[in-house]
Coordinates of C-alpha atoms in Angstrom, one line a residue:
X1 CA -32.4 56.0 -35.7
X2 CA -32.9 54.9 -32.3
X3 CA -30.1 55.9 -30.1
X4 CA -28.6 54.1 -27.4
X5 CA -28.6 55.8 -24.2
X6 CA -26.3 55.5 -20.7
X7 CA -26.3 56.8 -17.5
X8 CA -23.2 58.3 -16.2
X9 CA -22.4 57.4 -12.6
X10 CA -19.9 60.3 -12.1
X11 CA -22.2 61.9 -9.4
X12 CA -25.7 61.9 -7.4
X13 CA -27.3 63.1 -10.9
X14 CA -27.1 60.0 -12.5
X15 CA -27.4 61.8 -15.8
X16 CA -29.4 59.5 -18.3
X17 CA -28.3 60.9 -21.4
X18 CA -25.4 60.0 -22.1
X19 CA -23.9 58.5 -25.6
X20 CA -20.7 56.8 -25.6
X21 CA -18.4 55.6 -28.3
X22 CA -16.3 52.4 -27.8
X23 CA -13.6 50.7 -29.8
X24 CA -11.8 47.0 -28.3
X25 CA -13.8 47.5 -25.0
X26 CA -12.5 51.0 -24.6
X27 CA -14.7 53.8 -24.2
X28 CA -13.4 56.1 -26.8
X29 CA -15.6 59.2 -27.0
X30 CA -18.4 60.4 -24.6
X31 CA -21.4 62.7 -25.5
X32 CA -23.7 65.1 -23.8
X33 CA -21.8 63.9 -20.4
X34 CA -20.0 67.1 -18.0
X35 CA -16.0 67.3 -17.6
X36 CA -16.7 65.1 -14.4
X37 CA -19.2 62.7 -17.0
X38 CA -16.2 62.4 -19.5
X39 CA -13.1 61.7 -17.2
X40 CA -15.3 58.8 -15.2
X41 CA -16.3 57.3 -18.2
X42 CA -13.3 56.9 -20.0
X43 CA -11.7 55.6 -16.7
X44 CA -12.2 52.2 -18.6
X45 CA -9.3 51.4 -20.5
X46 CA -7.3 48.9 -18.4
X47 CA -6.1 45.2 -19.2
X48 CA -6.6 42.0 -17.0
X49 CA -8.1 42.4 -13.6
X50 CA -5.9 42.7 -10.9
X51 CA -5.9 40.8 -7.6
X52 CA -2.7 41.6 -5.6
X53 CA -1.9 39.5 -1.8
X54 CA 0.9 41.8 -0.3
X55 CA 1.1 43.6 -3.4
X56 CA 2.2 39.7 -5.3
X57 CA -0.5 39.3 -8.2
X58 CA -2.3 36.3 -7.4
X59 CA -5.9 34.3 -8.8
X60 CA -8.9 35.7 -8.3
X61 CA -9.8 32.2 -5.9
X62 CA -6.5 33.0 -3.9
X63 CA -7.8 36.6 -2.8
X64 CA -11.2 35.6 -2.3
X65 CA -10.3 32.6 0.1
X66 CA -7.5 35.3 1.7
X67 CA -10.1 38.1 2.3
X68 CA -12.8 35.6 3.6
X69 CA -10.2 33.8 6.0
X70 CA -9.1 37.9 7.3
X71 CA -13.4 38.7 7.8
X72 CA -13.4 35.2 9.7
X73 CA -10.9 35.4 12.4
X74 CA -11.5 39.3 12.9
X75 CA -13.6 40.0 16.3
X76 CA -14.7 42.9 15.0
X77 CA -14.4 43.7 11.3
X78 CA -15.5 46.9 9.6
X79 CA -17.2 47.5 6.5
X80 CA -17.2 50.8 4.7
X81 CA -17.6 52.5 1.5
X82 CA -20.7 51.4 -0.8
X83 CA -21.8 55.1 -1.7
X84 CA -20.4 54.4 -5.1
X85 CA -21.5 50.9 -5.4
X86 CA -25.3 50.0 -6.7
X87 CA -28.2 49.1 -4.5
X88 CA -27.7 45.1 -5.4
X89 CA -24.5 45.2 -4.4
X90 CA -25.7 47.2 -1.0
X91 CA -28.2 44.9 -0.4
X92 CA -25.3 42.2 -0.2
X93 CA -22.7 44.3 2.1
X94 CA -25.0 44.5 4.8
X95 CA -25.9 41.0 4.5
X96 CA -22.7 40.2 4.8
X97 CA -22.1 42.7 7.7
X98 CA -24.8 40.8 9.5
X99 CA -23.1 37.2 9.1
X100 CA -19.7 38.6 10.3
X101 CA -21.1 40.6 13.0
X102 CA -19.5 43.9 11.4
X103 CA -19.8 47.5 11.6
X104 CA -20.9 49.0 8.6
X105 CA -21.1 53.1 7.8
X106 CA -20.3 54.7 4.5
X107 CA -19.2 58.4 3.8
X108 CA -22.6 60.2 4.8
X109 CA -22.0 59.6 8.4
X110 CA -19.3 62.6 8.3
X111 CA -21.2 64.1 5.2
X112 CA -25.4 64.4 4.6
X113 CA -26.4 61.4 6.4
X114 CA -28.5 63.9 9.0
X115 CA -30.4 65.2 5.9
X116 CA -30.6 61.9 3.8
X117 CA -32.6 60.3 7.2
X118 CA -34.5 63.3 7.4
X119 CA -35.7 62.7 3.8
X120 CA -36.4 59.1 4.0
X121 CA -38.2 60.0 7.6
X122 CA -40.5 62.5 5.9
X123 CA -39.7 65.2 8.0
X124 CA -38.7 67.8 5.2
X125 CA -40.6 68.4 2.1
X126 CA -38.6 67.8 -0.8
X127 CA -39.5 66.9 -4.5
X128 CA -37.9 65.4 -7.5
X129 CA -35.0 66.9 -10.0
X130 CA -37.9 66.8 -12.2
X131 CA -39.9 68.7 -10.9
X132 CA -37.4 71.4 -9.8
X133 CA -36.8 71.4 -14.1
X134 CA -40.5 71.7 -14.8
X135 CA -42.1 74.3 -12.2
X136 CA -39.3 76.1 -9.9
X137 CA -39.0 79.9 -9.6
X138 CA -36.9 80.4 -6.8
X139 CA -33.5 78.4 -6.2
X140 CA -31.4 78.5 -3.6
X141 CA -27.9 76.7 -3.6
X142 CA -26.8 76.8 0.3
X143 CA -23.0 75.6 0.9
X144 CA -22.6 74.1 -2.2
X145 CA -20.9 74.8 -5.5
X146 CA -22.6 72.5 -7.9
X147 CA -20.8 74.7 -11.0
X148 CA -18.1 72.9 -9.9
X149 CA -19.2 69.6 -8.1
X150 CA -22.2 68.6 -10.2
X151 CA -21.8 70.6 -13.8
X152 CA -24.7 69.8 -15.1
X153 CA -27.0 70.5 -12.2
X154 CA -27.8 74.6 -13.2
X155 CA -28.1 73.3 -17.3
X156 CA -29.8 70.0 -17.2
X157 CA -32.1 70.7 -13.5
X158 CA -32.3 73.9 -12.3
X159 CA -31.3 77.1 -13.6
X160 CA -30.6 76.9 -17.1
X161 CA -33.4 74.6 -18.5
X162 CA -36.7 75.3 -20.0
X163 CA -39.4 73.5 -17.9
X164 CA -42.8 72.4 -18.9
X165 CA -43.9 75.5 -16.5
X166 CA -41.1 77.6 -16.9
X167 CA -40.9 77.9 -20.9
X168 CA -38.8 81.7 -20.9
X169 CA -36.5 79.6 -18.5
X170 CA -33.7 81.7 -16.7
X171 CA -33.9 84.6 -18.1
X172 CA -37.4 85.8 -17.1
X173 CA -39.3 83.2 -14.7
X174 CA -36.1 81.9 -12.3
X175 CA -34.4 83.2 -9.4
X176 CA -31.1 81.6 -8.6
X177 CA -29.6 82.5 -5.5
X178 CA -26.8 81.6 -3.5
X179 CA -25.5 81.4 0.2
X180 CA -22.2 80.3 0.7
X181 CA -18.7 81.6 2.9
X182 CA -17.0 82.2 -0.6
X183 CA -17.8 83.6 -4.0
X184 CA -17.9 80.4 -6.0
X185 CA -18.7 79.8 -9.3
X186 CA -22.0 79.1 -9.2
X187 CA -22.4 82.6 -6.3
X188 CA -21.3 84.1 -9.6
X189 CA -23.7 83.3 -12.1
X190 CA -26.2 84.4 -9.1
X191 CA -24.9 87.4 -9.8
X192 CA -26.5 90.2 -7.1
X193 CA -28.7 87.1 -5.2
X194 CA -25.4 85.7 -3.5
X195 CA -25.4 86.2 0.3
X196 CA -22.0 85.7 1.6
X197 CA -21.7 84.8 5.9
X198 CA -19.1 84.1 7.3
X199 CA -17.8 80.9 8.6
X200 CA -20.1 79.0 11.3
X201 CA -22.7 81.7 10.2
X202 CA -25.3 79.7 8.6
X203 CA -27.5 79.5 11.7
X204 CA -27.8 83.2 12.5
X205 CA -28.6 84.3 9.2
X206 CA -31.3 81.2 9.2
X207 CA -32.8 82.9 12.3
X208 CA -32.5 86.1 10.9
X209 CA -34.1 85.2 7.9
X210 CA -37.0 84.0 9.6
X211 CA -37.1 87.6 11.3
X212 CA -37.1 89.2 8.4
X213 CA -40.0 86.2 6.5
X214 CA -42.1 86.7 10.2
X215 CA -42.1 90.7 9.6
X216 CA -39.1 91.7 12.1
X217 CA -35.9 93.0 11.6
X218 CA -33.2 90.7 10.9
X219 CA -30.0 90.6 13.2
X220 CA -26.9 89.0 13.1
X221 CA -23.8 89.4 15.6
X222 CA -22.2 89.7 12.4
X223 CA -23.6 92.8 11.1
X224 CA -25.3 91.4 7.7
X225 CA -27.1 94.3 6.5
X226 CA -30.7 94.1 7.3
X227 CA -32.2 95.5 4.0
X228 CA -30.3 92.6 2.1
X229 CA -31.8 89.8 4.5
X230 CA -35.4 91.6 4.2
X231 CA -34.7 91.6 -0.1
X232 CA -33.9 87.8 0.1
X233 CA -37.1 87.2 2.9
X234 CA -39.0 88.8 0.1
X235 CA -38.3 86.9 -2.8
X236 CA -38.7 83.9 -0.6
X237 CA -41.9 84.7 0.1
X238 CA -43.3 84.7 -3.0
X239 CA -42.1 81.7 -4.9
X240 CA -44.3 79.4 -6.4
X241 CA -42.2 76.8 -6.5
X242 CA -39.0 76.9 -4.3
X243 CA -36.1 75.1 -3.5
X244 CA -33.1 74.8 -1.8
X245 CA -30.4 72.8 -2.7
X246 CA -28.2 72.3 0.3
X247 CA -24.6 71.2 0.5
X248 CA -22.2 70.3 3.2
X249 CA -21.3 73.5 3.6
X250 CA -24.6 74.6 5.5
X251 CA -24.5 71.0 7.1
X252 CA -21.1 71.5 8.6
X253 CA -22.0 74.7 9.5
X254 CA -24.8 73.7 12.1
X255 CA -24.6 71.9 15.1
X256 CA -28.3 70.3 14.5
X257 CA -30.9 70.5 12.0
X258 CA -33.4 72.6 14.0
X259 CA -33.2 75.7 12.3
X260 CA -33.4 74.2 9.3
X261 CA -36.3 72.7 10.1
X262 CA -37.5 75.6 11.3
X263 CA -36.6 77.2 7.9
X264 CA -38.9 74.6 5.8
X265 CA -41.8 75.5 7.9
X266 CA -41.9 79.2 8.2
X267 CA -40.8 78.8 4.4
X268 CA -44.1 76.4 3.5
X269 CA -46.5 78.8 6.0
X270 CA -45.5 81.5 3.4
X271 CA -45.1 80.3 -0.2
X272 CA -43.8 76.3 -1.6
X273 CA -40.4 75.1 -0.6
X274 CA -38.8 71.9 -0.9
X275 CA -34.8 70.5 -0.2
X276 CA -32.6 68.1 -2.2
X277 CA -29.3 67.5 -0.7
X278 CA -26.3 68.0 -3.3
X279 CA -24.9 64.5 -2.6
X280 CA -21.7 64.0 -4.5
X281 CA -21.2 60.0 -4.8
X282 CA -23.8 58.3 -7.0
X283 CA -25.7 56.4 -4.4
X284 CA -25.2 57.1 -0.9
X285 CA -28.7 57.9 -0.7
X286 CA -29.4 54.4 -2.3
X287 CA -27.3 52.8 0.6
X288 CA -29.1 55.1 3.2
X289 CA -32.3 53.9 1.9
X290 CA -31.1 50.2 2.1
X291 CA -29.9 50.3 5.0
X292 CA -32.7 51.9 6.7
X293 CA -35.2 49.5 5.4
X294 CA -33.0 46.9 6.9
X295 CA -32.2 48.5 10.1
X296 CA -34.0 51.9 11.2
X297 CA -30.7 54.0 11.0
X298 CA -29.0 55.2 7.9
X299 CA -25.4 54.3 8.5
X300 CA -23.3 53.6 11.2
X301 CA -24.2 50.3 12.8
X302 CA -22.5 47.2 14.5
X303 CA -24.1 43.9 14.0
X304 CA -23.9 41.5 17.0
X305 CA -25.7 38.3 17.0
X306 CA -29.1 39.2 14.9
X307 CA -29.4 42.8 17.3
X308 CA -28.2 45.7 15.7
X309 CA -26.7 48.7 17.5
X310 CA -26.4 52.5 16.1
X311 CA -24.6 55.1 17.3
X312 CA -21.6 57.8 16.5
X313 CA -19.4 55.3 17.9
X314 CA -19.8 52.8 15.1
X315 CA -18.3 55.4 12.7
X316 CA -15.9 54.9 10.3
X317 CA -13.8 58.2 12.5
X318 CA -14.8 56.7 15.8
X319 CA -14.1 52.7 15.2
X320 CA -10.9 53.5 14.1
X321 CA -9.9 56.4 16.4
X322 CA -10.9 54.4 19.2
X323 CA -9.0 51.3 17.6
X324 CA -12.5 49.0 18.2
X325 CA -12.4 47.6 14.5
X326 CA -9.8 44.8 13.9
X327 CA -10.0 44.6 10.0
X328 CA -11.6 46.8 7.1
X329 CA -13.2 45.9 4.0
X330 CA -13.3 49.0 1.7
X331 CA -15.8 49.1 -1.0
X332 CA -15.3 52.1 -3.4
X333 CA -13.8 54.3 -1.5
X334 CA -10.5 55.7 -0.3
X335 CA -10.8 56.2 3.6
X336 CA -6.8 56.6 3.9
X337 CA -7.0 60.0 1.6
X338 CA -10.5 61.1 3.0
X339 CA -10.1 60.9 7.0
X340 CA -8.1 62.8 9.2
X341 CA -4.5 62.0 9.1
X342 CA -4.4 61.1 12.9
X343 CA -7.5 58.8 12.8
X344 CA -6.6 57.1 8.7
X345 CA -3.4 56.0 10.0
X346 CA -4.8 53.4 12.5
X347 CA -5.9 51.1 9.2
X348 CA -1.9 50.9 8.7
X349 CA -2.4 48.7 12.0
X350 CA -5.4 46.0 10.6
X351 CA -5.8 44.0 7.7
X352 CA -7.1 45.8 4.7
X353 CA -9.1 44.3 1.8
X354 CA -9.7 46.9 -0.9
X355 CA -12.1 46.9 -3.7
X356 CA -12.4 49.7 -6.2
X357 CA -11.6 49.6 -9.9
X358 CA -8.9 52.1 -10.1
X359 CA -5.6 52.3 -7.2
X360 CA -5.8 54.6 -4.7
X361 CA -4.1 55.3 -1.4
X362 CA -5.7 52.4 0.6
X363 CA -5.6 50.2 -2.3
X364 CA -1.9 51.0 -2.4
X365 CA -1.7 49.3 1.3
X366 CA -4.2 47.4 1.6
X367 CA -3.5 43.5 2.5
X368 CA -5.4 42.5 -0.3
X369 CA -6.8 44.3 -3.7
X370 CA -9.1 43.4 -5.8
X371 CA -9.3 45.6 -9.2
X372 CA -13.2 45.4 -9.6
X373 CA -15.5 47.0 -12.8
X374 CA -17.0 50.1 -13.1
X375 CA -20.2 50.5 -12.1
X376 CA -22.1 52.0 -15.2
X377 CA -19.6 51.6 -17.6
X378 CA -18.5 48.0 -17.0
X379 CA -21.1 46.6 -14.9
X380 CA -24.7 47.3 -14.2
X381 CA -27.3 47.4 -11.8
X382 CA -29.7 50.4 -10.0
X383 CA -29.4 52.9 -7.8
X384 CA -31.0 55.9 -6.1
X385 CA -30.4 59.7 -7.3
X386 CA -30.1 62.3 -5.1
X387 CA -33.6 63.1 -5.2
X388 CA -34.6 59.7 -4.3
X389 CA -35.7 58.7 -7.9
X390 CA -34.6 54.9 -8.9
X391 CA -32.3 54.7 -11.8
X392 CA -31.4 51.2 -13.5
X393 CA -28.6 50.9 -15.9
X394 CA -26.2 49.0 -18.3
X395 CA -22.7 48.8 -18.8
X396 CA -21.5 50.5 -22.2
X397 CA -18.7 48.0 -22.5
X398 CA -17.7 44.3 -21.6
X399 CA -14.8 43.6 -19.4
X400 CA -12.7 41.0 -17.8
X401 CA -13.1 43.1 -14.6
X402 CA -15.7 41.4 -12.1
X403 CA -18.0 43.2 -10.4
X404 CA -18.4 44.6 -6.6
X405 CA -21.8 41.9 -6.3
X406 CA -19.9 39.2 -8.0
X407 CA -16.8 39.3 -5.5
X408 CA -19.3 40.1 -2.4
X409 CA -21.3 37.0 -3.5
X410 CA -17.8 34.9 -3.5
X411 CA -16.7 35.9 -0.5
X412 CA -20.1 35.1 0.8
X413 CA -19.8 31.7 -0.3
X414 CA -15.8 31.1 1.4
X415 CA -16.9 32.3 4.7

């Protein structure tokens, strides 16, 4: 019997293998998906759509012609969110961004947005999940717990799995190794290949790995031991198929990307490396990708009058620590839980319009909400994995809920 497959939009692994029953329009029991898989696909059980003015329910018709009337008289209105939303609905943001003259960023511009636009600018070799299933030997998860922040990463993807190349799997023909401040759960399935530096350390021990892959000894101000560094330099050396998998830990950790960089080379002068970034909402890298074919930059721009400018001070943190934005629309995303206290609180000052299928903390203060479908269980569309690779999907179950596209699109049309 053919089965009927969905893919699970918990997370950048846009898991397509995924089996879902459904009673009344209510996702009742969820297969094959992770702990993270089940929980976001059984978010669907809610009753009539909500559209709240002041927290008063209201039409849909009221709120669209209220949000379009706040994007119209704003002088400078910002846009953010999106990195849950799918690429149609994307596509439509930043056209809308353009005919309001907006500044538009989503979450990667304080996350992986430095190694997303390395990606798309071909400046690091990277290579599919795919892949990384079928031929890698050596795996290295860098400032990132994916045990914990994509479960099935090791099983489905890395570790775990029996490849096309790999057919003894783990136990004989991979390496997993991690290099994190922290023992983590994943650190511990690594077992005696976890490297633990301490905070800020992630440059020095790049350099001195590099010592140690280049034939010199390996220092650190730190005191890692040397032999350790040389052990790990080693089995760098020779993998066949290599890759890192690098979180925001390492990101956070540097000040540039230059020694990673530097990494990848000396890495792919020696054996076959490649990078994915562990990005955690389902497509940021889809709105990275969007908006650099549109633009040049991969987030943080102002419109103004068919130019476009780019710069850290078109940030989500910087437009509203510096008070430059004058109203927010908020597209999947919670900016009010996820900034800085100090800098959040300056939204309490601007109009807010909110839309995101379940209530959250801006939602909860926002001047308008709109209470919108979930994408991949309610709605459907495409989107970008991690890894770059262009997933399409439908929604398991009908609802009364409208989409992110079809509000966008309505809001488009009042202005």
């Amino acid at each position: 019997m053919e089965k009927n497959y969905h893919v699970c939009t918990g997370c950048g692994l846009l898991c397509d293998d995924i089996e879902v029953e459904s009673e009344n329009n209510t996702v009742t029991k969820v297969y094959t998906a992770c702990r993270v898989g089940v929980a976001h696909m059984k978010e669907a059980r809610r009753g009539e759509a909500d559209f709240l003015v002041d927290n008063k329910p209201v039409d849909e018709s009221t709120a669209i012609s209220e949000a379009a009337s706040i994007l119209k008289n704003a002088r400078n209105p910002l846009i953010f969110g999106l990195g849950t939303s799918t690429s149609e609905t994307q596509k439509i943001a930043i056209e809308l961004a353009k005919k309001i003259n907006a500044t538009l960023d989503d979450t990667s511009s304080f996350c992986l947005g430095p190694l997303a636009e390395a990606l798309i600018q071909d400046k690091l070799k990277s290579c599919t999940l795919d892949d990384v299933r079928n031929k890698a030997d050596v795996i290295i998860y860098w400032g990132t717990d994916p045990s914990d922040s994509h479960p099935r990463q090791l099983s489905k993807h890395s570790y775990f799995p029996r490849g096309i190349e790999k057919q003894r799997g783990w136990e004989e023909e991979r390496t997993a190794i991690a290099i994190d401040v922290r023992k983590s759960h994943t650190a511990k399935i690594c077992g005696n290949y976890f490297f633990q530096i301490p905070p800020k350390g992630d440059a020095e021990f790049i350099d001195a790995l590099i010592a140690g892959i280049s034939g010199k000894l390996p220092k650190t101000s730190y005191n890692y031991p040397p032999k350790k560094i040389l052990e790990l330099a080693n089995i760098l050396k020779g993998a066949k198929f290599g890759v890192i998998f690098a979180g925001r830990g390492l990101i956070y950790s540097l000040e540039n990307l230059e020694p990673l960089f530097k990494l990848m080379k000396i890495l792919n002068e020696k054996a076959n490396f490649h990078l994915i970034p562990m990005i955690s909402s389902y497509n940021t890298m889809g709105f990275n990708e969007n908006l650099f074919a549109e633009t040049g930059y991969v987030n943080s721009v102002k419109f103004e009058n068919g130019t476009v400018k780019h710069g850290p001070e078109y940030s989500v943190v910087e437009s509203l620590k510096a008070k430059t934005v004058d109203a927010a629309l908020i597209i999947g995303s919670d900016p009010l839980l996820i900034l800085p206290g100090s800098i959040a609180k300056n939204m309490l000052e601007i109009p807010v319009i909110s839309m995101d299928h379940c209530e959250t903390l801006t939602s909860k203060h926002a001047k308008i909400y709109m209470n919108t479908a979930i994408n991949g269980v309610e709605a459907g569309g495409s989107a970008t994995r991690m890894d770059r690779v262009k997933v399409s999907f439908e929604p398991a179950i009908e609802t009364k809920h409208p989409s992110e596209e079809v509000i966008l699109k309505k809001i488009m049309e009042a202005l």
